[in-house]
Short mmCIF file of C-alpha atoms (C1' of nucleotides) in Angstrom, two decimals:
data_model
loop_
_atom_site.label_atom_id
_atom_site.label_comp_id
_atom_site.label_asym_id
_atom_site.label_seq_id
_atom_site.Cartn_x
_atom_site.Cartn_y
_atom_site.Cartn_z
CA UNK A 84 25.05 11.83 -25.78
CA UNK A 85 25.02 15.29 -24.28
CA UNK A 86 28.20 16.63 -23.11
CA UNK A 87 30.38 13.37 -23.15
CA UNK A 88 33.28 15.28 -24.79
CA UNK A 89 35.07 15.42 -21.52
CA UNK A 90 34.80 11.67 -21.21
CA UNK A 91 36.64 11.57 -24.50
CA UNK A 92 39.09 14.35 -24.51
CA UNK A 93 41.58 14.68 -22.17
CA UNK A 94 40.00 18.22 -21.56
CA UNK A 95 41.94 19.89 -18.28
CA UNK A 96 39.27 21.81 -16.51
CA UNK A 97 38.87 25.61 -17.36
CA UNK A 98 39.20 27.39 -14.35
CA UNK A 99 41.11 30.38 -15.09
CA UNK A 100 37.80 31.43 -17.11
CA UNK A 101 35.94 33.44 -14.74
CA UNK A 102 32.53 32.37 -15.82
CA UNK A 103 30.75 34.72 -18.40
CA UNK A 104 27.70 32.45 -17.64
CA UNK A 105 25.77 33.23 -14.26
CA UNK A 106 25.90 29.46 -12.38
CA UNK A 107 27.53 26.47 -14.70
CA UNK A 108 28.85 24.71 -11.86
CA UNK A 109 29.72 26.62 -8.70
CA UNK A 110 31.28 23.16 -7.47
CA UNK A 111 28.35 23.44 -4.85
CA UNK A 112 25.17 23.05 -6.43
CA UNK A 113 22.31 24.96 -5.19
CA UNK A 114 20.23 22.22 -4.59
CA UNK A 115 21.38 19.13 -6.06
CA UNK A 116 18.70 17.03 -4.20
CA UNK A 117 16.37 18.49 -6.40
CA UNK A 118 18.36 18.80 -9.39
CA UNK A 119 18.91 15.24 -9.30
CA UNK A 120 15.08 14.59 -9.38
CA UNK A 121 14.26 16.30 -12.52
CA UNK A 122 17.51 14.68 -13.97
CA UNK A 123 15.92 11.85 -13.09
CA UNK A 124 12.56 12.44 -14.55
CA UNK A 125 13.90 13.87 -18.10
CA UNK A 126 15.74 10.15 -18.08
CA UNK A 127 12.79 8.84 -17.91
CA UNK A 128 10.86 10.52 -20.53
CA UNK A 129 13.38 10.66 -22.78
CA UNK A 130 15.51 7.25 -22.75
CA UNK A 131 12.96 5.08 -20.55
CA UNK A 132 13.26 2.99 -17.51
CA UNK A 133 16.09 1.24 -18.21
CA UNK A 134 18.52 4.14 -18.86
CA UNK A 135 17.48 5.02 -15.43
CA UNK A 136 20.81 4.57 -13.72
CA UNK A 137 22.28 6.35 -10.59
CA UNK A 138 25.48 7.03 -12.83
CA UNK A 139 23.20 8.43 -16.04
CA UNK A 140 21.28 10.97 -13.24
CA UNK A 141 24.41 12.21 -12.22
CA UNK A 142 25.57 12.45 -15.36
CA UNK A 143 22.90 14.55 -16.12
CA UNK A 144 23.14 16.78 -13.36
CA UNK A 145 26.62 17.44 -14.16
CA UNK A 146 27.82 15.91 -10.87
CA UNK A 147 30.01 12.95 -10.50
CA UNK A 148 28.71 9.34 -9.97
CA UNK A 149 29.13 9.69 -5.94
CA UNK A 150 27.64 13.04 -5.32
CA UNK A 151 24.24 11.56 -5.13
CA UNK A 152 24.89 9.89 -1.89
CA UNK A 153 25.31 12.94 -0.43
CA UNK A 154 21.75 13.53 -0.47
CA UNK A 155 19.95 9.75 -0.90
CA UNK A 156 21.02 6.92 1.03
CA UNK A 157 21.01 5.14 -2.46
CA UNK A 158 19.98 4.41 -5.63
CA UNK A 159 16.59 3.05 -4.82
CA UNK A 160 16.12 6.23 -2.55
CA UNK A 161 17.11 8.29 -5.56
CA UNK A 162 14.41 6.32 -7.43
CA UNK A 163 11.13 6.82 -4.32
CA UNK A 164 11.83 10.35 -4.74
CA UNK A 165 11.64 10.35 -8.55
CA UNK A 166 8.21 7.93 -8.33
CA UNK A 167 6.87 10.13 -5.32
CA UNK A 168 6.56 13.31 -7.79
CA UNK A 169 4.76 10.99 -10.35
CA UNK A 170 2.60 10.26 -7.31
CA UNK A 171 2.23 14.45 -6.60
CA UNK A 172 1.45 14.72 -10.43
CA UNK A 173 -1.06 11.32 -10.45
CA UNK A 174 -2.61 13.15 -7.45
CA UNK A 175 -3.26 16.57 -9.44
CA UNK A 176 -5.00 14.86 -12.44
CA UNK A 177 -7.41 12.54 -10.31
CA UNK A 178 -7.81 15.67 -8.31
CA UNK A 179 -8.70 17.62 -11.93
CA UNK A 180 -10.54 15.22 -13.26
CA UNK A 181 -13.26 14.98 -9.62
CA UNK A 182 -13.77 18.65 -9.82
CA UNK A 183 -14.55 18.16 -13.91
CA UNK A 184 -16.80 16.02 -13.07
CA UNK A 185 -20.84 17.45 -12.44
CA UNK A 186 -21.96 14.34 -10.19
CA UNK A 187 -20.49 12.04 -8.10
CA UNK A 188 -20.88 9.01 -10.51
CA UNK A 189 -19.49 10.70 -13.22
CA UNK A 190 -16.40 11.71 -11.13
CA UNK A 191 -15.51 8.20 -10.40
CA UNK A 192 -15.71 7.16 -13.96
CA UNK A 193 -13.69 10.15 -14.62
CA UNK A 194 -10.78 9.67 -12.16
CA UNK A 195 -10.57 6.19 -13.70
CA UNK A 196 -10.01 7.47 -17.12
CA UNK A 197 -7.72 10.37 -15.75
CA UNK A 198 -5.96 7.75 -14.00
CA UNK A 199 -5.32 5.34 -16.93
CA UNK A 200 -4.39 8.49 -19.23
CA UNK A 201 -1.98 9.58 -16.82
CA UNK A 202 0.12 6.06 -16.57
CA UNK A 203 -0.19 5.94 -20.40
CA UNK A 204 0.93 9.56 -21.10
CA UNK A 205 4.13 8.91 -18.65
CA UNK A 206 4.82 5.27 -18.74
CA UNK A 207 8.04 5.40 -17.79
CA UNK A 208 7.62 7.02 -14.43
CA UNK A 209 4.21 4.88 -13.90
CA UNK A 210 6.42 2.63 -14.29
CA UNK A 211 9.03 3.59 -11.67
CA UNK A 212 6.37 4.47 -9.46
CA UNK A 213 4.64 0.87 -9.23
CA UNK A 214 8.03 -0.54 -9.26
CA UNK A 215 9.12 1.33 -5.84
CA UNK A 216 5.56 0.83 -4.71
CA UNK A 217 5.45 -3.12 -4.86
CA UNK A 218 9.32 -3.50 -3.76
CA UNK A 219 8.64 -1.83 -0.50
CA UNK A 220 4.76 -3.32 -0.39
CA UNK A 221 3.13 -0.08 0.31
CA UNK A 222 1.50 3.12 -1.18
CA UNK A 223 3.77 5.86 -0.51
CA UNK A 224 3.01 7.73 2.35
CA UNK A 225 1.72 10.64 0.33
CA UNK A 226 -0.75 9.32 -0.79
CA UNK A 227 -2.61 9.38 1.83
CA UNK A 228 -2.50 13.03 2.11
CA UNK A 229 -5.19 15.91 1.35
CA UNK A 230 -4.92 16.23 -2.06
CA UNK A 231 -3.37 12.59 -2.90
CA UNK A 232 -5.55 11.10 -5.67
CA UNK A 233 -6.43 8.14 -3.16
CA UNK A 234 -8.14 10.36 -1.10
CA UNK A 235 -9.95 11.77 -4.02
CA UNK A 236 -11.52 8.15 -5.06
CA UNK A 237 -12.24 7.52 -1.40
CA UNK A 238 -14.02 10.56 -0.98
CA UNK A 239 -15.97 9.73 -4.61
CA UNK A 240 -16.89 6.84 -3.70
CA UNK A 241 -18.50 8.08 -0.89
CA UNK A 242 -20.22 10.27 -1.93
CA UNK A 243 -21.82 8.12 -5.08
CA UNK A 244 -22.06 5.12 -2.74
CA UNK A 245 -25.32 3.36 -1.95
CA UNK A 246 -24.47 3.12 1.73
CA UNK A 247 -22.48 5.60 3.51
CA UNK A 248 -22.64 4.51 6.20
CA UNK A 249 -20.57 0.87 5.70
CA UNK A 250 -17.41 1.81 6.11
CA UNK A 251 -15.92 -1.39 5.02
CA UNK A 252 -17.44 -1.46 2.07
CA UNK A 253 -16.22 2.05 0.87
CA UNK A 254 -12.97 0.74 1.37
CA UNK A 255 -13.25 -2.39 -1.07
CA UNK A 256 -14.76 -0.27 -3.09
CA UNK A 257 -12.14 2.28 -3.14
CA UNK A 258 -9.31 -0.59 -3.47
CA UNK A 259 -11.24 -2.53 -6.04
CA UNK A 260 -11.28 1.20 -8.51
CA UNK A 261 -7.69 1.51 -7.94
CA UNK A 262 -7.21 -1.88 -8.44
CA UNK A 263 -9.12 -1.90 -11.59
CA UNK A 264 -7.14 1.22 -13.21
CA UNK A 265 -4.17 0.07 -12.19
CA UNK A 266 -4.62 -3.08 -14.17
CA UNK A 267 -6.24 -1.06 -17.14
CA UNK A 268 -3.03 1.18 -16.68
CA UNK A 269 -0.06 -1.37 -17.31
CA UNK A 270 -2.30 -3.62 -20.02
CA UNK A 271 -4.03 -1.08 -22.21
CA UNK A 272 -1.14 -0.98 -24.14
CA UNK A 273 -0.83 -4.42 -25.43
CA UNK A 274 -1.10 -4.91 -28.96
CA UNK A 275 -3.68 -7.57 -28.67
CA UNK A 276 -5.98 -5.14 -28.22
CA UNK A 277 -4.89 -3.04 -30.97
CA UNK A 278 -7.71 -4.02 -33.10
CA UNK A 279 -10.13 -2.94 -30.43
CA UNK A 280 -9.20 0.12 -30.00
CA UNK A 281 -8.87 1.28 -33.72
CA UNK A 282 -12.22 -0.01 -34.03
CA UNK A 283 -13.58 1.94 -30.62
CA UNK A 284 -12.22 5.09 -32.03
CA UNK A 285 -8.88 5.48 -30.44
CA UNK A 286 -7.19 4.53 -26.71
CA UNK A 287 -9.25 6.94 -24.78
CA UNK A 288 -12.49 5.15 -26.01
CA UNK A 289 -11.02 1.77 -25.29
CA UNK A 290 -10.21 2.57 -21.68
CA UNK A 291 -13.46 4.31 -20.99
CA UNK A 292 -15.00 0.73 -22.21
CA UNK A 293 -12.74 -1.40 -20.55
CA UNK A 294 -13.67 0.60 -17.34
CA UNK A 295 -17.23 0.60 -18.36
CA UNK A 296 -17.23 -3.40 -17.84
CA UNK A 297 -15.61 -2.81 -14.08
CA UNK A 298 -18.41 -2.99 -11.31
CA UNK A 299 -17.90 0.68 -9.88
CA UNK A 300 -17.60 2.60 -13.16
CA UNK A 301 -20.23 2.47 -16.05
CA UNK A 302 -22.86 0.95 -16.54
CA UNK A 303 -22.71 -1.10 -13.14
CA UNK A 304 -25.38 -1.17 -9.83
CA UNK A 305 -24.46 0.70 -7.25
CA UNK A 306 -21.99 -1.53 -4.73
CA UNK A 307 -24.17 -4.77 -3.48
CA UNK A 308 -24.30 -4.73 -0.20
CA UNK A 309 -23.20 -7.99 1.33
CA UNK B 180 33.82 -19.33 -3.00
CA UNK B 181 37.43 -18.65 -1.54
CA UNK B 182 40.24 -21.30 -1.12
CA UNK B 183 40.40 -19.98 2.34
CA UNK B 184 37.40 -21.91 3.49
CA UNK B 185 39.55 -25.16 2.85
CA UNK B 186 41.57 -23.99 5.46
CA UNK B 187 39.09 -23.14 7.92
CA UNK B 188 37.22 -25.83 7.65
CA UNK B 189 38.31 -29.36 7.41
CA UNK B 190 37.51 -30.15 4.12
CA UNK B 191 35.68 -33.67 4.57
CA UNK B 192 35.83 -34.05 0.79
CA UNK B 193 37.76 -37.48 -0.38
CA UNK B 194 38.18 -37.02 -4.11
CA UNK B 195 40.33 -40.41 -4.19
CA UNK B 196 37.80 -42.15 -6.35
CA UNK B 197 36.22 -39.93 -9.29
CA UNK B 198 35.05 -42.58 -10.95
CA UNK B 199 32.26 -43.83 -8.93
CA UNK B 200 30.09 -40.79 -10.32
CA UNK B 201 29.89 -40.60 -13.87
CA UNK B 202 28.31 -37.69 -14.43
CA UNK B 203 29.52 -34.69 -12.50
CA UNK B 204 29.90 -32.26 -15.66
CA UNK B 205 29.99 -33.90 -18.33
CA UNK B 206 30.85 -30.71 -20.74
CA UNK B 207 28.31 -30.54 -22.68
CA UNK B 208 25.28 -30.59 -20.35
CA UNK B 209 22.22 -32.34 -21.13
CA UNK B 210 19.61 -29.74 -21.48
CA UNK B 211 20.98 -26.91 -20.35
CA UNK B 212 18.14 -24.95 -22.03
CA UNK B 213 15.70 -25.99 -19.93
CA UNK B 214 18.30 -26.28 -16.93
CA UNK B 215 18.56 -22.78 -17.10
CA UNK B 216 15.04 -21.65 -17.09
CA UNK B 217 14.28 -24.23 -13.91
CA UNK B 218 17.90 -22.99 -12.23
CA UNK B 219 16.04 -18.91 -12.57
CA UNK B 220 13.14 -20.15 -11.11
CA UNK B 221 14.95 -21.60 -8.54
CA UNK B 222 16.26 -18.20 -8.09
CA UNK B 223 13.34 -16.32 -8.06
CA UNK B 224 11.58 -18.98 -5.75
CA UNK B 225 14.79 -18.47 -3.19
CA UNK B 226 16.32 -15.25 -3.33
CA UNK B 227 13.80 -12.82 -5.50
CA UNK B 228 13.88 -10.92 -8.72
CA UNK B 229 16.53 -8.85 -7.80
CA UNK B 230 18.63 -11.50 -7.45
CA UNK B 231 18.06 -12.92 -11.33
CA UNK B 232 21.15 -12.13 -12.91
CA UNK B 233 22.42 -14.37 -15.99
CA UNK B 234 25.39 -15.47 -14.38
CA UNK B 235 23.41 -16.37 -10.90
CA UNK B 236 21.36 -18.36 -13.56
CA UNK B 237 24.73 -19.89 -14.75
CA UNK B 238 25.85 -20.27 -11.76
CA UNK B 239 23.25 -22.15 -10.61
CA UNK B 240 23.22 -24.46 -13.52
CA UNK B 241 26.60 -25.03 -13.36
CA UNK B 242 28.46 -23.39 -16.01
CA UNK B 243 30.07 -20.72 -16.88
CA UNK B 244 28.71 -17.04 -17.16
CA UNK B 245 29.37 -17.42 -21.09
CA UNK B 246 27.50 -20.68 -21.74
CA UNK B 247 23.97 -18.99 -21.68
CA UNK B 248 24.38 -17.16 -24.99
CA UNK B 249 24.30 -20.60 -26.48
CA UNK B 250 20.86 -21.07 -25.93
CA UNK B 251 19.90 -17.51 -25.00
CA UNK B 252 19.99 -14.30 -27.46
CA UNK B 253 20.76 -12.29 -24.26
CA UNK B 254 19.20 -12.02 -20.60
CA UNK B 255 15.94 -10.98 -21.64
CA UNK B 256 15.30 -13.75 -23.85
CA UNK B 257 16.34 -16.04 -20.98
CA UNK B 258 14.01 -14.05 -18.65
CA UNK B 259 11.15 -14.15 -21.06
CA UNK B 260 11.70 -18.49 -21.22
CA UNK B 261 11.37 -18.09 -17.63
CA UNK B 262 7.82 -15.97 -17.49
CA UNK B 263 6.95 -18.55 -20.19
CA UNK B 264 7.18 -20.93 -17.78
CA UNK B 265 4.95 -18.87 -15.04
CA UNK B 266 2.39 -17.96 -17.88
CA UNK B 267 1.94 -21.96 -18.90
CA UNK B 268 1.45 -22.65 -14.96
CA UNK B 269 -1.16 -19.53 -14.56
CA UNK B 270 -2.66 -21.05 -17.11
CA UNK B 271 -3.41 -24.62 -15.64
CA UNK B 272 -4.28 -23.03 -12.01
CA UNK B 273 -6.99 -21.03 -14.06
CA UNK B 274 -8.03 -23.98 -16.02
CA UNK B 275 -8.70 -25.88 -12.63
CA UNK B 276 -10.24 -23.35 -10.40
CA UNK B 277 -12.79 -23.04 -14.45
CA UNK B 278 -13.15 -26.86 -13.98
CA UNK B 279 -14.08 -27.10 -10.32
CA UNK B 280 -16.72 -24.41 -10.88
CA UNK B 281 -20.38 -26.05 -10.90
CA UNK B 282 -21.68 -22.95 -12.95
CA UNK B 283 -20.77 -20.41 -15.50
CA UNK B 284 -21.15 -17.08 -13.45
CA UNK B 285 -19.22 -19.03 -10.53
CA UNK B 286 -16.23 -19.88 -12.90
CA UNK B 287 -15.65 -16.52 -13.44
CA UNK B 288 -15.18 -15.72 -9.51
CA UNK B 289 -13.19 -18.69 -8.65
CA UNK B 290 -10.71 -18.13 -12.06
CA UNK B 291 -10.45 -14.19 -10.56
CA UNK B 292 -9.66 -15.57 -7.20
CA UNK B 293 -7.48 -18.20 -8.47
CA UNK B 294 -5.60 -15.88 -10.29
CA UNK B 295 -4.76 -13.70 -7.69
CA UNK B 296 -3.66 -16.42 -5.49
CA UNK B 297 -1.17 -18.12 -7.85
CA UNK B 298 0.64 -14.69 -8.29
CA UNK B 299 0.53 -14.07 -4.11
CA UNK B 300 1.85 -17.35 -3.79
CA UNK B 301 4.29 -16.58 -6.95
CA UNK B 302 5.25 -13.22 -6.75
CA UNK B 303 8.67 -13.45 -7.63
CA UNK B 304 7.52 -14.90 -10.84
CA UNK B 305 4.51 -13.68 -11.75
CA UNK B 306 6.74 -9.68 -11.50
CA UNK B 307 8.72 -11.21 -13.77
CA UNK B 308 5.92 -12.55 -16.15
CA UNK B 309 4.74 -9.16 -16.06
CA UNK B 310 7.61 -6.87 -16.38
CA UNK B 311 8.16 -9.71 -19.88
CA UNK B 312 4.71 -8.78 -21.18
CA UNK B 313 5.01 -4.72 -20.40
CA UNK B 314 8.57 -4.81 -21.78
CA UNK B 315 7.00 -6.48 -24.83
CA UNK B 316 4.11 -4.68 -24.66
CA UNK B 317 2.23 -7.85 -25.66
CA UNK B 318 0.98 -10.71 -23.76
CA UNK B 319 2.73 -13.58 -24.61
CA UNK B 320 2.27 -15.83 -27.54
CA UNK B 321 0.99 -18.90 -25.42
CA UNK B 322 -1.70 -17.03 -23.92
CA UNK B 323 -3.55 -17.76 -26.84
CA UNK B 324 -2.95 -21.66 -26.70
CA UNK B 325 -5.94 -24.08 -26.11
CA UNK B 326 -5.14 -24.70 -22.13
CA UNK B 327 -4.30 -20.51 -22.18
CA UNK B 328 -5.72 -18.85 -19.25
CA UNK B 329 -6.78 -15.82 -21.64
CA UNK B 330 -8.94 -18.43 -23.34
CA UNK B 331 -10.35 -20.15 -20.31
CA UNK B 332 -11.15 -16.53 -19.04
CA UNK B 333 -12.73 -15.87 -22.72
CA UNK B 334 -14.78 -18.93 -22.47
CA UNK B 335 -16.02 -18.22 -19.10
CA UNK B 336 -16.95 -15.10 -20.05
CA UNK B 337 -18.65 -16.14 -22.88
CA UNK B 338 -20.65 -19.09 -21.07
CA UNK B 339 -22.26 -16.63 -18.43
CA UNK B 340 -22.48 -13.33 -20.56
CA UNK B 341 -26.05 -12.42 -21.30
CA UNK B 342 -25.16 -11.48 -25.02
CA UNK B 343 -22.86 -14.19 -26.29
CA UNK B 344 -23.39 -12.49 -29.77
CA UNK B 345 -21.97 -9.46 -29.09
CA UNK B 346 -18.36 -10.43 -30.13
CA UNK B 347 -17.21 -7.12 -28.85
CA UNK B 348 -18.62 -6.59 -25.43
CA UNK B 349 -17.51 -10.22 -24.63
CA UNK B 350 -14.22 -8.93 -25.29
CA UNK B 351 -14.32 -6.36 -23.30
CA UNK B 352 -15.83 -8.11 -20.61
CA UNK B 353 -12.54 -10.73 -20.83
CA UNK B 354 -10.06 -7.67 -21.35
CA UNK B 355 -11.73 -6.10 -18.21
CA UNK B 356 -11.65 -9.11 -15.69
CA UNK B 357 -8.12 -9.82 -16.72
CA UNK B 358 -6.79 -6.41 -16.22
CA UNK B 359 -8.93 -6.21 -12.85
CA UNK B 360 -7.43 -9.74 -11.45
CA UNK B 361 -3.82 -8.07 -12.12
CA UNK B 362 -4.57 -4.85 -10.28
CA UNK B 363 -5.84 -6.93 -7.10
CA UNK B 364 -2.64 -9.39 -7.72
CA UNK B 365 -0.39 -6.73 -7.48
CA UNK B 366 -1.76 -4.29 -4.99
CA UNK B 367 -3.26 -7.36 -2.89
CA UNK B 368 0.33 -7.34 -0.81
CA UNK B 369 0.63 -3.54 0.47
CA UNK B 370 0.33 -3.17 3.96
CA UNK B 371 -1.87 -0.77 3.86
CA UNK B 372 -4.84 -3.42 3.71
CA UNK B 373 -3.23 -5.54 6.29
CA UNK B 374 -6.17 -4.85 8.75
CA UNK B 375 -8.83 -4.93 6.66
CA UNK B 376 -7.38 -8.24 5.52
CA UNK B 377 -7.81 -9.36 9.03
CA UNK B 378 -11.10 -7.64 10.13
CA UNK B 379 -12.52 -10.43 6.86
CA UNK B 380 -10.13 -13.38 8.39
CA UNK B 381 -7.27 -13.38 5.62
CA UNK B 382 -5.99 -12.79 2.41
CA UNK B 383 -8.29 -14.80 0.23
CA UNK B 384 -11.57 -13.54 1.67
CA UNK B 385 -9.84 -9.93 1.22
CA UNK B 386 -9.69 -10.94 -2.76
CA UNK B 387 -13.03 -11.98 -2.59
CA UNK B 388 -14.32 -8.76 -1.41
CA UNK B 389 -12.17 -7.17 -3.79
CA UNK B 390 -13.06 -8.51 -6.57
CA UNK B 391 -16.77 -8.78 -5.66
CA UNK B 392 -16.47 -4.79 -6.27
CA UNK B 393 -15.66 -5.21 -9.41
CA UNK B 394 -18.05 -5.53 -12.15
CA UNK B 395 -17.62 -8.89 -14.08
CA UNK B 396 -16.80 -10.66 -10.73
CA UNK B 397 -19.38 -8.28 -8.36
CA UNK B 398 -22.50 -7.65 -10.54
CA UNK B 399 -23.69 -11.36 -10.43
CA UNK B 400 -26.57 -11.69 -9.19
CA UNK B 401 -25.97 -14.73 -6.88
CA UNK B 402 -23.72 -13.59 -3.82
CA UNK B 403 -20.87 -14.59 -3.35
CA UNK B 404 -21.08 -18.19 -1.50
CA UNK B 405 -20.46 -16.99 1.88
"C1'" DA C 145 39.09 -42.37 -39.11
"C1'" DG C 146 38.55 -37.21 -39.81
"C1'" DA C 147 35.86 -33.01 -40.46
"C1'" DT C 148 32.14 -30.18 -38.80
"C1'" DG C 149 29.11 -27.86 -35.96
"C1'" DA C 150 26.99 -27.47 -31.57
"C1'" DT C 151 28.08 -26.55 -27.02
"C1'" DG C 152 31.05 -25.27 -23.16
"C1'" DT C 153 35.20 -22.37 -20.98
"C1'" DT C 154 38.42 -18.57 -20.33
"C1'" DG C 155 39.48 -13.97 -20.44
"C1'" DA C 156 38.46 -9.46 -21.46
"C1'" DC C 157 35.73 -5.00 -21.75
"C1'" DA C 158 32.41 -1.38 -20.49
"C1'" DT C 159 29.10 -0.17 -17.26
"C1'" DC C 160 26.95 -0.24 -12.95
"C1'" DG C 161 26.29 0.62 -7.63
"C1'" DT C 162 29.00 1.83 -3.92
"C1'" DT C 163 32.73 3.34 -0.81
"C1'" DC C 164 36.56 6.14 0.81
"C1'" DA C 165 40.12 9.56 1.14
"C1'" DG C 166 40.76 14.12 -0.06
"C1'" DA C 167 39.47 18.77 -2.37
"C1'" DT C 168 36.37 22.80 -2.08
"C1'" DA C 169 33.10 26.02 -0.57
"C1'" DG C 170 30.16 28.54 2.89
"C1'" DG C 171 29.69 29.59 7.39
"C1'" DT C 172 31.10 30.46 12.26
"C1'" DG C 173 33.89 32.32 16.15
"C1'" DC C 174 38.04 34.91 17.01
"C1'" DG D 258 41.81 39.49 8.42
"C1'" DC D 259 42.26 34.39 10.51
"C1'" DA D 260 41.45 29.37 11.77
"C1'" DC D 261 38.33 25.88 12.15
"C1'" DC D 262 33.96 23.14 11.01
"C1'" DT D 263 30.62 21.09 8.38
"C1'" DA D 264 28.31 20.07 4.13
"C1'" DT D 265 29.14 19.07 -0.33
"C1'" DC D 266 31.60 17.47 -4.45
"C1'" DT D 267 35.57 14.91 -6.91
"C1'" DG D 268 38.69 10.98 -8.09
"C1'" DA D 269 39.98 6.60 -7.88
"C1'" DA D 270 38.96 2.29 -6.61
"C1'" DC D 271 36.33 -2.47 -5.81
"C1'" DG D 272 33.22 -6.08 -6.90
"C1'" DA D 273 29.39 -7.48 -9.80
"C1'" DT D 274 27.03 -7.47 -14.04
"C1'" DG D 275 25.89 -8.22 -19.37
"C1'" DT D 276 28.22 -9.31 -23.34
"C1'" DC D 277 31.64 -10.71 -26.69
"C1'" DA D 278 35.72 -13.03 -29.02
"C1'" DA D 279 38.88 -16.77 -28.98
"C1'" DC D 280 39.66 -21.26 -27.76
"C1'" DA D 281 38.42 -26.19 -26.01
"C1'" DT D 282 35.60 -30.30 -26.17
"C1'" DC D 283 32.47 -33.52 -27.76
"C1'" DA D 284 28.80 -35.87 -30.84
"C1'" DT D 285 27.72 -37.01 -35.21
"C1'" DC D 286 27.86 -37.71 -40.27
"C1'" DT D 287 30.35 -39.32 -43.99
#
DNA sequence: AGATGATGTTGACATCGTTCAGATAGGTGC
DNA sequence: GCACCTATCTGAACGATGTCAACATCATCT
């Protein structure tokens, strides 16, 4: 929809205009990686997941359909670098959302609902982001670095859990939250439970009861000890 | 695929009688409806969800890339007769693991556990029941039949909550363990829980830590049967 | 029988991911 | 200045895909 009129029009390329703009297209982009990333992302937002093709990110880039594999082995590469800034931005809200938080309960009730808001406010790239996660069967490798929002639910749970000192069962705890806002993530928008939340008071409210019924948020015990 | 194989290999085929077997393709094919939704399972079962194109799906059938649209609106339509299929089957595996449960509160463990399982044993599938549903953004229409696993989840819930007149918090409760039980399904498979997985001597006793975290499933009072 | 509609096939089109040979720039050593 | 080198980008191509229009085949009703 953008510039498509040279797909159209036989339009020979202007080069004898020495470019009254700074940088249109200096045949070598600065840094096309990146460029391609945000092209990427605005996609996303704008047409969803399914517009999401190598040939539509180059497009909007302004690069031909093989310049990309100049700087990602291939699409799906393309795609992990797209979902691993989700993951950078899904990392900042938890992140916000702990330091918000006055106690360490409240924080992990809070990173839930951060969580879910996030994947709800940017679907799309949730989206993408699961999608590379589950095809190669692993987190990505950021997140398990300082400020990667699974490091911030570890640490919360730690520090609200009953028993510090079990290791293994701050870890199940810490996959069974992330488990649990994942699933709130990708099913609060159903429109079964459209009803619900009108009648809550809007999606926030239905999310922070849905999460309310989940073991390590709300109104649960602290983790039973096995 | 290529007439060259003929000529590599010594074609043991003796076409002198055609008769003997009536029905090779008769044209007009049975059910091809139905044939199509078992031949994409077969593909999904066999070569993953990447591999689900509509004219593997024809292919597989039989017939031509074409014949499809007969029965089929377009690809999604044929995809969502498919996750149909993987929804009706959730729904008996929950029914059972309900049935074999001696009490209430147990039900609700064993239908979290035997949810989880079907889609680790299904995955192909069950991504594409889901991607269906989120596409959608609704769960699909059967999931509100009588043998529904929605409704055996409901009743379960129902049967052990402490409130059964407290419409809303029952479904909650229902909308909680359901979206829990697909976070666990879908994260269950990342390596990252590979040795934790073994330090509690596989996959299912993993899910049954898991989900003994979470609320619905955790908070029983009874532990777990060990 | 003959007409009709449901069902299947062939062929075509646009788009997609991907590859490959060449064009283009920025940098280096001379 | 020059020639070369490497990274980057373009253009054209290939095979595969979803989809459609035109045609073929068969089952069924009258």
């Amino acid at each position: 929809m953008r510039e498509t009129a040279s797909a159209l029009a036989p339009s020979p390329r202007r080069r004898e205009i020495p470019p009254p703009e700074p940088a249109p297209r200096p045949y070598h982009h600065g840094d096309l990686s990146r460029a391609l990333v945000l092209a990427g992302r605005r996609i996303l937002e704008t047409q969803g997941p399914e517009a999401l093709s190598l040939r539509a990110v180059a497009r909007e880039a302004g690069v031909s359909p093989a310049a990309p594999y100049h700087h990602f082995k291939d699409k799906g590469e393309l795609l992990d670098a797209v979902a691993q800034e989700g993951w950078k931005e899904l990392g900042h809200a938890i992140g916000k959302a702990r330091a918000a938080s006055p106690n360490a309960r409240g924080a992990i009730n809070e990173i839930g609902v951060a969580y879910v808001c996030f994947a709800r406010q940017n679907p799309a790239v949730y989206r993408i982001m699961y999608r590379s996660a589950c095809d190669r069967g692993t987190m990505p490798d950021k997140a398990k670095e300082a400020d990667s929002g699974w490091r911030h639910v570890a640490e919360a749970i730690v520090a609200a859990g009953a028993d510090p000192n079990d290791a293994r069962e701050m870890e199940l705890a810490t996959i069974a939250s992330w488990c649990a806002a994942h699933g709130v993530a990708e099913m609060a928008g159903f429109k079964e439970f459209e009803p619900l939340k009108k009648a809550l008071g809007g999606e926030e409210a239905f999310v922070r009861a849905v999460l309310g019924h989940i073991g390590i948020y709300g109104h649960a015990k602290p983790p039973a000890k096995a």
